[in-house]
Amino acid sequence: MAQDLLTTLNAAVDAVVVALAGCRDWGPTGLKHGQFGFDLAADVAATEVLQQAGLRVLSEESGLEHGDGPVAVLDPVDGSTNASRGIRYFATSICVVNEREPLAAVVHDHGSGERFEALRGGGARCDGETLQPPEPRPLAECVVGINGWPPGRGGWAQYRTLGAAALELCAVAAGRLDGYLDFSVSGLGSWDYLGALLVCAEAGVEVHDGHGRDLVVLDHQSRRAPVAAPSPLVDELMAVWDRLSGDTAAG
């Protein structure tokens, strides 16, 4: 079943690639802030494949379908602002969740063509190559990915704000970034990070919510603040997040 899930997720991502290649509407929809025509085209393409496979869908663009059984948590285009401005750093992320446990995930980088895959208990891969647990560096030597604006100095060497959480978290899994922290005011929806969360977990990278809440949520309104890194660096980043943000739980 697990391999069948990956086959379905890859087919859904392939459908998005085709939809985006043929999409002519890259402007705002006017329906929702930050939503573009290509978001809806990608959503329709992926959702059709996922539903045909018998999966319910929780999408950033179209909410959660009621019913029973596994749920495919879908971000049709993660990094929509990048895509709308011609910045080739955006992704499609899908994670299948069963009883609040991630089972399978695919994150596709539309800029580079790289594809990350993960199966619960089956490891993580990038373009078919198994991801090995990255070696943590001392915090003072780290380059971390950040969402939002850090309200102070974190003690790392440098940071990057790249605008696509799924890809930045996968970059931690691949050892390209040393860690990731979300400092945004509103936080991230589960579709932003769940696919990459499973990739990270299967590659030996820990992902926590800054406030200590469960990251596997299927509520369209809930938001979280992911912090990711290999152990023991993740503990240092959690302490930095707490110091800079303050532990005031939200949402």
Short mmCIF file of C-alpha atoms in Angstrom, two decimals:
data_model
loop_
_atom_site.label_atom_id
_atom_site.label_comp_id
_atom_site.label_asym_id
_atom_site.label_seq_id
_atom_site.Cartn_x
_atom_site.Cartn_y
_atom_site.Cartn_z
CA MET A 1 0.00 0.00 0.00
CA ALA A 2 2.79 2.42 0.90
CA GLN A 3 4.41 2.18 -2.52
CA ASP A 4 0.99 2.61 -4.13
CA LEU A 5 0.59 5.86 -2.18
CA LEU A 6 3.89 7.15 -3.54
CA THR A 7 2.81 6.23 -7.06
CA THR A 8 -0.39 8.22 -6.58
CA LEU A 9 1.41 11.22 -5.12
CA ASN A 10 3.90 11.26 -7.97
CA ALA A 11 1.05 11.08 -10.48
CA ALA A 12 -0.63 14.04 -8.76
CA VAL A 13 2.58 16.05 -8.86
CA ASP A 14 3.07 15.17 -12.53
CA ALA A 15 -0.45 16.46 -13.21
CA VAL A 16 0.48 19.76 -11.55
CA VAL A 17 3.62 20.04 -13.70
CA VAL A 18 1.46 19.68 -16.82
CA ALA A 19 -1.15 22.12 -15.51
CA LEU A 20 1.42 24.79 -14.72
CA ALA A 21 3.10 24.37 -18.09
CA GLY A 22 -0.21 25.13 -19.80
CA CYS A 23 -1.42 27.81 -17.38
CA ARG A 24 -1.78 31.33 -18.74
CA ASP A 25 -3.28 32.91 -15.62
CA TRP A 26 -0.43 33.89 -13.30
CA GLY A 27 -2.17 36.90 -11.80
CA PRO A 28 -4.14 37.26 -8.53
CA THR A 29 -7.58 35.65 -8.45
CA GLY A 30 -9.06 38.46 -6.36
CA LEU A 31 -10.83 35.79 -4.30
CA LYS A 32 -8.30 35.47 -1.49
CA HIS A 33 -5.17 37.40 -0.52
CA GLY A 34 -2.06 35.75 -1.95
CA GLN A 35 -4.00 33.40 -4.25
CA PHE A 36 -3.18 33.26 -7.95
CA GLY A 37 -4.73 31.65 -11.00
CA PHE A 38 -2.01 29.03 -11.17
CA ASP A 39 -2.76 28.02 -7.55
CA LEU A 40 -6.28 27.02 -8.58
CA ALA A 41 -5.12 25.27 -11.77
CA ALA A 42 -2.60 23.24 -9.77
CA ASP A 43 -5.19 22.48 -7.08
CA VAL A 44 -7.69 21.10 -9.60
CA ALA A 45 -5.04 18.98 -11.33
CA ALA A 46 -3.69 17.38 -8.14
CA THR A 47 -7.05 16.97 -6.42
CA GLU A 48 -8.52 15.05 -9.36
CA VAL A 49 -5.74 12.45 -9.22
CA LEU A 50 -5.88 12.14 -5.43
CA GLN A 51 -9.66 11.75 -5.33
CA GLN A 52 -9.61 9.13 -8.07
CA ALA A 53 -7.27 7.13 -5.83
CA GLY A 54 -9.84 7.27 -3.02
CA LEU A 55 -8.07 9.85 -0.89
CA ARG A 56 -9.74 12.73 0.86
CA VAL A 57 -7.97 16.04 0.33
CA LEU A 58 -7.06 18.89 2.66
CA SER A 59 -5.83 21.66 0.38
CA GLU A 60 -4.68 25.18 1.09
CA GLU A 61 -6.95 26.31 -1.72
CA SER A 62 -10.07 24.18 -1.24
CA GLY A 63 -10.28 23.07 2.40
CA LEU A 64 -10.92 19.58 3.82
CA GLU A 65 -13.28 16.98 2.40
CA HIS A 66 -15.47 15.27 5.00
CA GLY A 67 -15.53 11.50 5.33
CA ASP A 68 -13.35 8.65 6.53
CA GLY A 69 -9.99 7.28 5.48
CA PRO A 70 -6.56 8.70 4.71
CA VAL A 71 -6.19 12.39 3.92
CA ALA A 72 -3.83 13.88 1.33
CA VAL A 73 -2.63 17.22 2.70
CA LEU A 74 -1.91 19.30 -0.38
CA ASP A 75 -0.14 22.56 -1.09
CA PRO A 76 -0.56 22.86 -4.87
CA VAL A 77 2.00 25.67 -5.09
CA ASP A 78 4.14 26.35 -2.02
CA GLY A 79 5.89 29.65 -2.67
CA SER A 80 3.12 31.25 -4.71
CA THR A 81 4.57 34.75 -4.37
CA ASN A 82 7.88 33.52 -5.76
CA ALA A 83 6.08 31.87 -8.68
CA SER A 84 4.01 34.99 -9.41
CA ARG A 85 7.19 37.07 -9.63
CA GLY A 86 9.14 34.64 -11.79
CA ILE A 87 11.37 33.46 -8.95
CA ARG A 88 12.00 29.78 -9.67
CA TYR A 89 11.77 28.59 -6.07
CA PHE A 90 8.37 27.04 -5.52
CA ALA A 91 7.04 23.54 -4.99
CA THR A 92 4.13 21.17 -4.86
CA SER A 93 3.88 19.31 -1.56
CA ILE A 94 1.60 16.37 -0.73
CA CYS A 95 1.53 14.23 2.42
CA VAL A 96 -0.87 11.37 3.11
CA VAL A 97 -1.93 11.19 6.76
CA ASN A 98 -3.77 8.29 8.41
CA GLU A 99 -4.97 8.60 12.01
CA ARG A 100 -2.76 11.65 12.56
CA GLU A 101 0.36 9.85 11.33
CA PRO A 102 2.17 10.80 8.09
CA LEU A 103 2.48 7.79 5.78
CA ALA A 104 3.93 9.04 2.50
CA ALA A 105 5.05 12.34 1.04
CA VAL A 106 6.32 13.94 -2.16
CA VAL A 107 7.75 17.45 -2.50
CA HIS A 108 8.55 18.58 -6.04
CA ASP A 109 10.77 21.60 -6.76
CA HIS A 110 9.38 23.22 -9.92
CA GLY A 111 12.51 25.32 -10.38
CA SER A 112 15.18 22.62 -10.28
CA GLY A 113 13.00 19.61 -11.08
CA GLU A 114 14.22 17.82 -7.95
CA ARG A 115 11.74 15.53 -6.25
CA PHE A 116 11.87 14.50 -2.60
CA GLU A 117 9.99 11.38 -1.50
CA ALA A 118 9.49 9.72 1.87
CA LEU A 119 7.70 6.67 3.27
CA ARG A 120 7.10 6.27 6.99
CA GLY A 121 9.76 3.80 8.15
CA GLY A 122 11.10 3.54 4.60
CA GLY A 123 13.56 6.43 4.43
CA ALA A 124 13.70 9.58 2.33
CA ARG A 125 15.12 10.16 -1.13
CA CYS A 126 15.92 13.00 -3.47
CA ASP A 127 15.69 12.00 -7.13
CA GLY A 128 16.02 8.38 -6.06
CA GLU A 129 19.12 8.89 -3.90
CA THR A 130 18.71 8.04 -0.21
CA LEU A 131 19.14 11.01 2.10
CA GLN A 132 21.60 10.37 4.92
CA PRO A 133 21.28 12.06 8.32
CA PRO A 134 23.08 15.43 8.07
CA GLU A 135 25.88 16.22 10.50
CA PRO A 136 24.96 19.09 12.83
CA ARG A 137 27.34 22.04 12.93
CA PRO A 138 28.00 24.35 15.87
CA LEU A 139 25.32 27.05 15.94
CA ALA A 140 27.87 29.79 15.25
CA GLU A 141 28.75 28.11 11.93
CA CYS A 142 25.18 27.44 10.80
CA VAL A 143 23.26 28.77 7.82
CA VAL A 144 19.56 28.50 8.64
CA GLY A 145 16.36 29.07 6.72
CA ILE A 146 13.86 31.50 8.22
CA ASN A 147 10.24 32.36 7.54
CA GLY A 148 9.22 35.79 8.75
CA TRP A 149 11.48 38.29 10.48
CA PRO A 150 13.61 37.20 13.46
CA PRO A 151 13.19 39.77 16.25
CA GLY A 152 16.83 39.58 17.31
CA ARG A 153 20.16 37.83 16.79
CA GLY A 154 20.02 34.07 16.87
CA GLY A 155 23.72 33.26 17.10
CA TRP A 156 23.96 31.59 13.68
CA ALA A 157 26.48 32.59 11.01
CA GLN A 158 23.95 33.48 8.30
CA TYR A 159 20.30 33.01 7.42
CA ARG A 160 18.27 32.71 4.24
CA THR A 161 14.64 33.69 3.68
CA LEU A 162 13.71 31.84 0.50
CA GLY A 163 9.91 31.90 0.56
CA ALA A 164 8.95 28.23 0.24
CA ALA A 165 8.80 26.36 3.55
CA ALA A 166 8.51 22.89 2.02
CA LEU A 167 11.68 23.35 0.00
CA GLU A 168 13.58 24.96 2.86
CA LEU A 169 12.72 22.09 5.19
CA CYS A 170 13.77 19.60 2.50
CA ALA A 171 17.03 21.55 2.21
CA VAL A 172 17.62 20.82 5.90
CA ALA A 173 16.95 17.12 5.26
CA ALA A 174 19.49 17.23 2.41
CA GLY A 175 22.11 19.02 4.55
CA ARG A 176 22.06 22.20 2.46
CA LEU A 177 20.65 24.31 5.28
CA ASP A 178 21.58 23.52 8.86
CA GLY A 179 18.18 24.35 10.30
CA TYR A 180 14.88 26.13 9.81
CA LEU A 181 12.77 28.41 12.03
CA ASP A 182 9.37 29.99 11.48
CA PHE A 183 9.08 33.49 12.98
CA SER A 184 6.07 34.59 10.94
CA VAL A 185 3.25 36.38 12.73
CA SER A 186 0.53 34.01 11.54
CA GLY A 187 2.51 30.74 11.38
CA LEU A 188 2.25 28.02 8.73
CA GLY A 189 -0.64 25.79 7.67
CA SER A 190 -0.09 22.04 7.79
CA TRP A 191 0.02 21.90 3.97
CA ASP A 192 3.12 24.12 4.07
CA TYR A 193 5.24 21.69 6.07
CA LEU A 194 3.74 18.19 6.40
CA GLY A 195 5.27 16.75 3.23
CA ALA A 196 8.70 18.06 4.17
CA LEU A 197 8.19 17.01 7.79
CA LEU A 198 8.09 13.35 6.76
CA VAL A 199 11.10 13.84 4.47
CA CYS A 200 12.98 15.38 7.41
CA ALA A 201 11.93 12.69 9.87
CA GLU A 202 13.02 9.89 7.56
CA ALA A 203 16.33 11.66 6.91
CA GLY A 204 17.13 11.98 10.63
CA VAL A 205 16.07 15.61 11.09
CA GLU A 206 13.78 16.56 13.96
CA VAL A 207 10.90 18.98 13.41
CA HIS A 208 9.04 20.56 16.34
CA ASP A 209 6.52 23.32 16.81
CA GLY A 210 8.00 26.30 18.63
CA HIS A 211 5.09 26.24 21.08
CA GLY A 212 5.33 22.47 21.60
CA ARG A 213 2.05 21.64 19.84
CA ASP A 214 1.32 18.66 17.59
CA LEU A 215 2.37 19.41 14.01
CA VAL A 216 0.03 16.86 12.45
CA VAL A 217 -3.22 18.83 12.31
CA LEU A 218 -6.05 18.57 9.79
CA ASP A 219 -7.77 21.82 10.71
CA HIS A 220 -7.70 24.39 7.90
CA GLN A 221 -7.55 27.25 10.43
CA SER A 222 -4.70 25.96 12.63
CA ARG A 223 -1.21 27.37 12.27
CA ARG A 224 2.13 26.18 13.59
CA ALA A 225 5.72 27.44 13.90
CA PRO A 226 8.07 24.66 12.74
CA VAL A 227 11.65 24.50 13.98
CA ALA A 228 13.87 21.89 12.32
CA ALA A 229 17.44 20.62 12.61
CA PRO A 230 19.36 17.44 13.38
CA SER A 231 19.81 16.63 17.06
CA PRO A 232 21.28 18.15 19.22
CA LEU A 233 21.23 21.38 17.18
CA VAL A 234 17.42 21.33 17.18
CA ASP A 235 17.44 21.87 20.95
CA GLU A 236 19.58 24.98 20.54
CA LEU A 237 17.31 26.32 17.81
CA MET A 238 14.23 25.67 19.93
CA ALA A 239 15.84 27.66 22.74
CA VAL A 240 16.68 30.47 20.32
CA TRP A 241 13.13 30.45 18.95
CA ASP A 242 11.73 30.63 22.48
CA ARG A 243 14.07 33.46 23.44
CA LEU A 244 13.35 35.53 20.34
CA SER A 245 9.63 34.82 20.05
CA GLY A 246 8.47 34.31 23.61
CA ASP A 247 6.39 31.27 24.44
CA THR A 248 2.94 32.76 23.85
CA ALA A 249 0.86 30.00 22.28
CA ALA A 250 -1.33 30.93 19.35
CA GLY A 251 -4.14 29.28 17.38
#
